[in-house]
Coordinates of C-alpha atoms and ligand atoms in Angstrom, one line a residue:
X977 CA 0.0 0.0 0.0
X978 CA 1.1 3.5 -0.7
X979 CA 2.6 5.4 2.2
X980 CA 0.9 8.8 1.9
X981 CA 2.9 10.3 4.8
X982 CA 5.9 10.2 2.5
X983 CA 5.5 13.1 0.1
X984 CA 7.6 11.4 -2.5
X985 CA 4.8 8.8 -2.9
X986 CA 2.2 11.4 -3.8
X987 CA 1.9 11.9 -7.6
X988 CA 2.1 15.4 -9.0
X989 CA -1.0 16.7 -10.8
X990 CA 1.3 16.7 -13.9
X991 CA 2.0 13.0 -13.6
X992 CA -1.6 12.2 -13.1
X993 CA -2.7 14.3 -16.1
X994 CA 0.0 12.9 -18.4
X995 CA -0.8 9.3 -17.6
X996 CA -4.6 9.9 -17.8
X997 CA -4.2 11.4 -21.3
X998 CA -2.0 8.5 -22.4
X999 CA -4.6 6.0 -21.2
X1000 CA -7.3 7.8 -23.1
X1001 CA -5.2 7.9 -26.1
X1002 CA -4.7 4.1 -25.9
X1003 CA -8.5 3.6 -25.5
X1004 CA -9.3 6.0 -28.4
X1005 CA -6.8 4.1 -30.6
X1006 CA -8.4 0.8 -29.7
X1007 CA -11.9 2.1 -30.3
X1008 CA -11.0 3.5 -33.7
X1009 CA -9.7 0.1 -34.7
X1010 CA -12.7 -1.8 -33.5
X1011 CA -15.2 0.6 -35.1
X1012 CA -13.2 0.4 -38.4
X1013 CA -13.5 -3.4 -38.4
X1014 CA -17.2 -3.4 -37.6
X1015 CA -17.9 -0.8 -40.3
X1016 CA -15.9 -2.8 -42.8
X1017 CA -18.1 -5.9 -42.1
X1018 CA -21.5 -4.4 -41.7
X1019 CA -21.3 -2.1 -44.7
X1020 CA -19.6 -4.7 -46.8
X1021 CA -16.9 -2.3 -47.7
X1022 CA -14.7 -5.2 -47.0
X1023 CA -16.2 -7.0 -50.0
X1024 CA -15.7 -3.8 -52.1
X1025 CA -12.1 -3.6 -51.0
X1026 CA -11.6 -7.3 -51.9
X1027 CA -12.9 -6.6 -55.4
X1028 CA -10.6 -3.6 -55.8
X1029 CA -7.7 -5.7 -54.5
X1030 CA -8.5 -8.4 -57.1
X1031 CA -8.3 -5.8 -59.9
X1032 CA -5.0 -4.4 -58.5
X1033 CA -3.7 -7.9 -58.1
X1034 CA -4.6 -9.1 -61.7
X1035 CA -7.1 -11.6 -60.2
X1036 CA -4.3 -13.8 -58.7
X1037 CA -5.1 -14.9 -55.2
X1038 CA -1.8 -14.3 -53.4
X1039 CA -1.1 -10.9 -55.0
X1040 CA -4.7 -9.8 -54.5
X1041 CA -4.5 -10.8 -50.8
X1042 CA -1.4 -8.7 -50.5
X1043 CA -3.2 -5.7 -52.1
X1044 CA -6.1 -6.2 -49.7
X1045 CA -3.7 -6.1 -46.7
X1046 CA -2.0 -3.0 -48.1
X1047 CA -5.4 -1.2 -48.5
X1048 CA -6.5 -2.2 -45.1
X1049 CA -3.3 -1.1 -43.4
X1050 CA -3.2 2.1 -45.4
X1051 CA -6.7 3.1 -44.4
X1052 CA -6.2 2.2 -40.7
X1053 CA -3.0 4.2 -40.7
X1054 CA -4.8 7.2 -42.2
X1055 CA -7.5 6.8 -39.5
X1056 CA -5.0 6.6 -36.7
X1057 CA -2.3 9.1 -37.7
X1058 CA -4.1 11.9 -35.9
X1059 CA -4.0 10.1 -32.6
X1060 CA -0.3 9.1 -33.3
X1061 CA 0.6 12.7 -33.9
X1062 CA -1.2 13.7 -30.7
X1063 CA 0.9 11.1 -28.8
X1064 CA 4.0 12.6 -30.3
X1065 CA 3.0 16.1 -29.3
X1066 CA 2.1 14.9 -25.8
X1067 CA 5.6 13.5 -25.2
X1068 CA 7.1 16.8 -26.4
X1069 CA 4.6 18.8 -24.3
X1070 CA 5.6 17.1 -21.1
X1071 CA 9.3 17.4 -22.0
X1072 CA 9.8 13.7 -22.2
X1073 CA 10.8 13.5 -25.8
X1074 CA 13.9 14.7 -27.8
X1075 CA 12.6 13.5 -31.1
X1076 CA 12.3 15.9 -34.0
X1077 CA 9.2 15.9 -36.3
X1078 CA 11.2 14.5 -39.3
X1079 CA 12.6 11.7 -37.3
X1080 CA 9.0 10.9 -36.0
X1081 CA 7.7 10.8 -39.6
X1082 CA 10.5 8.5 -40.6
X1083 CA 9.6 6.2 -37.8
X1084 CA 6.0 6.2 -38.9
X1085 CA 7.1 5.2 -42.4
X1086 CA 9.4 2.4 -41.1
X1087 CA 6.7 1.2 -38.7
X1088 CA 4.2 1.0 -41.5
X1089 CA 6.6 -1.0 -43.8
X1090 CA 7.5 -3.4 -41.0
X1091 CA 3.8 -3.8 -40.2
X1092 CA 3.1 -4.4 -43.9
X1093 CA 5.8 -7.1 -44.2
X1094 CA 4.8 -8.9 -41.0
X1095 CA 1.1 -8.5 -41.7
X1096 CA 1.6 -9.9 -45.2
X1097 CA 3.5 -13.0 -44.0
X1098 CA 0.9 -13.7 -41.3
X1099 CA -2.2 -13.2 -43.6
X1100 CA -0.7 -15.1 -46.5
X1101 CA 0.1 -18.0 -44.2
X1102 CA -3.4 -17.8 -42.7
X1103 CA -5.3 -18.1 -46.0
X1104 CA -2.8 -20.6 -47.4
X1105 CA -3.8 -23.0 -44.5
X1106 CA -7.5 -22.1 -45.0
X1107 CA -7.3 -23.0 -48.7
X1108 CA -5.2 -26.1 -48.3
X1109 CA -6.9 -27.6 -45.2
X1110 CA -10.3 -26.0 -44.8
X1111 CA -11.3 -28.6 -42.1
X1112 CA -8.3 -28.2 -39.7
X1113 CA -6.8 -24.9 -40.9
X1114 CA -7.0 -23.4 -37.4
X1115 CA -4.7 -26.0 -35.8
X1116 CA -2.2 -25.8 -38.6
X1117 CA -2.3 -22.1 -38.7
X1118 CA -1.7 -22.0 -35.0
X1119 CA 1.4 -24.3 -35.3
X1120 CA 2.8 -22.1 -38.1
X1121 CA 2.1 -19.0 -36.1
X1122 CA 4.0 -20.3 -33.1
X1123 CA 7.0 -21.2 -35.3
X1124 CA 6.9 -17.6 -36.7
X1125 CA 6.5 -16.2 -33.2
X1126 CA 9.6 -18.0 -31.9
X1127 CA 11.6 -17.0 -34.9
X1128 CA 10.5 -13.4 -34.5
X1129 CA 11.4 -13.4 -30.8
X1130 CA 14.8 -14.7 -31.7
X1131 CA 15.3 -12.1 -34.6
X1132 CA 13.8 -9.1 -32.8
X1133 CA 17.0 -7.9 -31.1
X1134 CA 19.2 -8.2 -34.2
X1135 CA 16.7 -7.3 -36.9
X1136 CA 13.6 -5.5 -35.7
X1137 CA 14.8 -3.2 -32.8
X1138 CA 17.8 -1.9 -34.8
X1139 CA 15.4 -0.5 -37.4
X1140 CA 14.3 2.1 -34.8
X1141 CA 17.3 2.4 -32.4
X1142 CA 21.0 2.0 -32.3
X1143 CA 22.6 -0.6 -30.0
X1144 CA 26.2 -1.1 -29.1
X1145 CA 27.9 -3.6 -26.8
X1146 CA 28.4 -2.1 -23.3
X1147 CA 32.0 -0.8 -23.0
X1148 CA 31.9 0.0 -19.3
X1149 CA 34.3 -2.5 -17.7
X1150 CA 33.1 -2.0 -14.2
X1151 CA 29.5 -2.8 -15.1
X1152 CA 30.5 -5.8 -17.2
X1153 CA 32.4 -7.1 -14.3
X1154 CA 29.4 -6.7 -12.0
X1155 CA 27.2 -8.5 -14.5
X1156 CA 29.6 -11.4 -14.6
X1157 CA 29.6 -11.7 -10.8
X1158 CA 25.8 -11.5 -10.8
X1159 CA 25.5 -14.1 -13.6
X1160 CA 28.0 -16.5 -11.9
X1161 CA 26.0 -16.1 -8.7
X1162 CA 23.0 -17.1 -10.7
X1163 CA 24.7 -20.1 -12.3
X1164 CA 23.8 -18.7 -15.8
X1165 CA 25.2 -16.6 -18.5
X1166 CA 23.6 -13.8 -20.5
X1167 CA 25.4 -13.4 -23.7
X1168 CA 25.5 -9.7 -23.9
X1169 CA 24.7 -6.4 -22.4
X1170 CA 24.0 -3.6 -24.9
X1171 CA 23.8 0.1 -24.7
X1172 CA 20.5 1.2 -26.2
X1173 CA 20.7 4.7 -27.6
X1174 CA 17.3 5.9 -26.4
X1175 CA 18.4 9.5 -25.9
X1176 CA 18.1 10.2 -29.6
X1177 CA 14.4 10.1 -29.2
X1178 CA 13.4 10.2 -25.5
X1179 CA 14.4 11.5 -22.1
X1180 CA 12.8 8.5 -20.4
X1181 CA 14.9 5.6 -19.1
X1182 CA 14.3 1.9 -19.7
X1183 CA 15.9 -1.5 -19.6
X1184 CA 14.8 -4.9 -20.9
X1185 CA 15.7 -8.6 -21.4
X1186 CA 15.2 -9.6 -25.0
X1187 CA 15.9 -12.3 -27.5
X1188 CA 16.0 -16.1 -27.4
X1189 CA 18.9 -18.5 -27.3
X1190 CA 21.9 -16.9 -29.1
X1191 CA 20.3 -13.5 -29.3
X1192 CA 19.4 -13.4 -25.6
X1193 CA 20.6 -10.0 -24.2
X1194 CA 20.0 -7.3 -21.7
X1195 CA 19.5 -3.8 -23.1
X1196 CA 20.1 -0.7 -21.0
X1197 CA 19.1 2.7 -22.2
X1198 CA 21.9 5.3 -22.3
X1199 CA 19.5 7.6 -20.5
X1200 CA 19.8 5.2 -17.6
X1201 CA 23.5 4.4 -18.0
X1202 CA 24.5 8.0 -18.0
X1203 CA 22.5 9.2 -15.1
X1204 CA 22.5 6.4 -12.5
X1205 CA 25.1 5.2 -10.1
X1206 CA 26.9 1.9 -10.7
X1207 CA 25.0 0.5 -7.7
X1208 CA 21.7 1.6 -9.2
X1209 CA 22.5 0.2 -12.6
X1210 CA 23.5 -3.1 -11.0
X1211 CA 20.1 -3.2 -9.3
X1212 CA 18.4 -2.8 -12.7
X1213 CA 20.7 -5.4 -14.2
X1214 CA 19.9 -7.8 -11.4
X1215 CA 16.1 -7.3 -12.1
X1216 CA 16.6 -8.1 -15.8
X1217 CA 18.8 -11.1 -14.9
X1218 CA 15.9 -12.2 -12.7
X1219 CA 13.7 -12.4 -15.8
X1220 CA 16.4 -14.5 -17.4
X1221 CA 16.9 -16.9 -14.5
X1222 CA 13.1 -17.4 -14.1
X1223 CA 12.8 -18.1 -17.8
X1224 CA 10.1 -15.4 -18.2
X1225 CA 10.4 -15.1 -22.0
X1226 CA 10.0 -18.9 -22.5
X1227 CA 7.0 -19.0 -20.1
X1228 CA 5.4 -16.1 -21.9
X1229 CA 5.7 -17.9 -25.2
X1230 CA 3.9 -20.9 -23.7
X1231 CA 1.1 -18.6 -22.3
X1232 CA 0.9 -17.0 -25.8
X1233 CA 0.7 -20.4 -27.4
X1234 CA -2.4 -21.4 -25.3
X1235 CA -4.1 -18.0 -26.0
X1236 CA -3.3 -18.2 -29.7
X1237 CA -4.8 -21.7 -29.9
X1238 CA -8.0 -20.4 -28.2
X1239 CA -8.0 -17.5 -30.6
X1240 CA -7.8 -19.7 -33.7
X1241 CA -10.5 -22.0 -32.4
X1242 CA -12.7 -19.0 -31.7
X1243 CA -12.0 -17.5 -35.1
X1244 CA -12.9 -20.7 -36.9
X1245 CA -16.1 -21.1 -34.9
X1246 CA -17.1 -17.4 -35.6
X1247 CA -16.2 -17.7 -39.3
X1248 CA -18.4 -20.9 -39.7
X1249 CA -21.2 -19.3 -37.7
X1250 CA -21.1 -16.1 -39.9
X1251 CA -21.0 -18.1 -43.1
X1252 CA -23.8 -20.5 -42.2
X1253 CA -26.1 -17.7 -41.1
X1254 CA -25.2 -15.5 -44.0
X1255 CA -24.4 -12.7 -41.6
X1256 CA -22.1 -11.0 -44.1
X1257 CA -21.5 -11.3 -47.8
X1258 CA -18.6 -13.8 -47.6
X1259 CA -18.0 -16.2 -50.4
X1260 CA -16.8 -19.0 -48.1
X1261 CA -13.9 -19.6 -45.8
X1262 CA -11.2 -18.7 -48.3
X1263 CA -12.8 -15.3 -49.2
X1264 CA -10.4 -12.9 -47.6
X1265 CA -13.1 -10.3 -47.2
X1266 CA -13.7 -12.1 -43.9
X1267 CA -10.3 -11.0 -42.6
X1268 CA -11.8 -8.1 -40.6
X1269 CA -14.0 -10.7 -38.8
X1270 CA -10.9 -12.7 -37.8
X1271 CA -9.2 -9.5 -36.7
X1272 CA -12.2 -8.6 -34.6
X1273 CA -12.3 -11.9 -32.8
X1274 CA -8.6 -11.5 -32.0
X1275 CA -9.1 -7.9 -30.8
X1276 CA -12.0 -8.8 -28.6
X1277 CA -10.2 -11.8 -27.1
X1278 CA -7.1 -9.7 -26.4
X1279 CA -9.2 -7.1 -24.7
X1280 CA -10.9 -9.7 -22.5
X1281 CA -7.6 -11.4 -21.6
X1282 CA -5.7 -8.1 -21.0
X1283 CA -6.3 -8.0 -17.2
X1284 CA -5.2 -11.7 -16.8
X1285 CA -2.1 -11.2 -19.0
X1286 CA -1.2 -8.1 -17.1
X1287 CA -1.7 -9.9 -13.8
X1288 CA 0.7 -12.6 -15.0
X1289 CA 3.2 -10.0 -16.1
X1290 CA 3.0 -8.3 -12.8
X1291 CA 3.6 -11.6 -11.1
X1292 CA 6.8 -12.1 -13.2
X1293 CA 7.9 -8.5 -12.4
X1294 CA 7.6 -9.2 -8.7
X1295 CA 9.6 -12.4 -9.1
X1296 CA 12.3 -10.5 -11.0
X1297 CA 12.3 -7.8 -8.2
X1298 CA 12.7 -10.4 -5.5
X1299 CA 15.6 -11.9 -7.5
X1300 CA 17.2 -8.5 -7.6
X1301 CA 16.8 -8.0 -3.8
X1302 CA 18.5 -11.4 -3.2
X1303 CA 21.4 -10.7 -5.5
X1304 CA 22.5 -7.2 -4.5
X1305 CA 24.2 -6.3 -1.3
X1306 CA 21.5 -3.8 -0.2
X1307 CA 18.1 -2.8 -1.5
X1308 CA 18.9 0.9 -1.2
X1309 CA 20.2 1.4 -4.8
X1310 CA 17.1 -0.5 -6.0
X1311 CA 14.9 2.0 -4.1
X1312 CA 16.8 5.0 -5.3
X1313 CA 16.7 3.7 -8.9
X1314 CA 12.9 3.2 -8.7
X1315 CA 12.5 6.8 -7.4
X1316 CA 14.7 8.2 -10.2
X1317 CA 12.8 6.2 -12.8
X1318 CA 9.4 7.4 -11.6
X1319 CA 10.6 11.0 -11.8
X1320 CA 12.4 10.6 -15.1
X1321 CA 9.5 8.8 -16.8
X1322 CA 6.7 10.8 -15.2
X1323 CA 5.2 7.6 -14.0
X1324 CA 2.3 7.3 -11.6
X1325 CA 3.6 5.9 -8.4
X1326 CA 0.1 5.2 -7.0
X1327 CA -2.4 4.6 -9.9
X1328 CA -5.9 3.8 -8.9
X1329 CA -6.5 0.1 -8.2
X1330 CA -8.6 -0.6 -11.3
X1331 CA -6.1 1.3 -13.6
X1332 CA -3.3 -0.9 -12.3
X1333 CA -5.5 -4.0 -12.5
X1334 CA -6.5 -3.4 -16.1
X1335 CA -3.6 -1.5 -17.8
X1336 CA -0.4 -2.1 -16.0
X1337 CA 2.1 -4.8 -16.9
X1338 CA 4.3 -3.8 -14.0
X1339 CA 3.3 -3.3 -10.3
X1340 CA 3.0 0.3 -9.4
X1341 CA 6.2 2.0 -8.2
X1342 CA 4.8 2.4 -4.7
X1343 CA 4.2 -1.3 -4.4
X1344 CA 7.6 -2.2 -5.7
X1345 CA 9.2 0.3 -3.2
X1346 CA 7.1 -1.1 -0.4
X1347 CA 8.3 -4.6 -1.3
X1348 CA 11.9 -3.5 -1.4
X1349 CA 11.6 -1.7 2.0
X1350 CA 10.0 -4.7 3.6
X1351 CA 12.8 -6.9 2.3
X1352 CA 15.4 -4.4 3.6
X1353 CA 13.7 -4.4 7.1
X1354 CA 13.6 -8.1 7.1
X1355 CA 17.3 -8.4 6.2
X1356 CA 18.4 -6.0 9.0
X1357 CA 16.3 -7.9 11.5
X1358 CA 18.1 -11.1 10.5
X1359 CA 21.5 -9.3 10.8
X1360 CA 20.7 -8.3 14.3
X1361 CA 19.8 -11.8 15.3
Ligands
LIG58 ZN1 11.0 -6.4 -15.5

């Protein structure tokens, strides 16, 4: 629970406002997406777009499907760009961003192209399985998706992230030595620690464990490396190592596999239901005008599961925090790092209970600090005994 007697635990009106606006921005973005999908289906604009895609794709199935994905993504980008720009202005307005407009536009272009490539691969695979195995397509599509998912998790740190940010191996010998000591203590080895040049775009600080197998690495933002003490950075490293030791990425992939299977089953059921009842003008399973319906099922499912997935993520974060407490000499640097992060990122230390329950993948700062302080008190009691 938040300690209100400690003034540092009370959020500034600025932090409250910033986070409230960001939440509403997220909700608006989600709503625009859902309304777009529903309008496409109900008005049969999806069928009209499919016919247009067939003309653009010279009537060939695979090329027309690509054209359809391109049209869909271009329209949804056009619908969402206003909100994206508002988000960009928001970060600048709260002095949290260092990104220039041109760089932001360039990121939008790159983001769109990456989305188009990934979207095309996913959708082509999807309709390939539907056409080849109309009976059991959803199980096969699920298996193929999981393979793709694992490959992407592996490639992300070396292919995807460098499209948007620069990374370089951490040169700091002192920190490398500390990481080796931490890793040996854990009986494990992380292959690399990378300096993440976040400062080119943001004033916020961040750190993460990414990759799978040979690409497994810890990334630390330069905004953190340049402003935190070695002890504080070690506390952050220990937390990330906690994710590695507890195999959180692998476990998350398993959770994702179960959810994706459920999603494919639900998509298949909904598609059959819609076709049998002639709810929309679909020309069977293979008619890709039904793609918005599949996307809608996935969207609704992810909304319903969001609280559960966030609760699972918060559980993992608490586990990684506990691992950090056990690994470092004192929890003091962890506490000061958390306080600095909250200030630097304009985070809400004490969000309302439902906001934390629904939206947050991490426990609130106040809860993390309380856990660290309780751990510290416990340790000093043991020492006295
Ligand atoms: Zn974490």
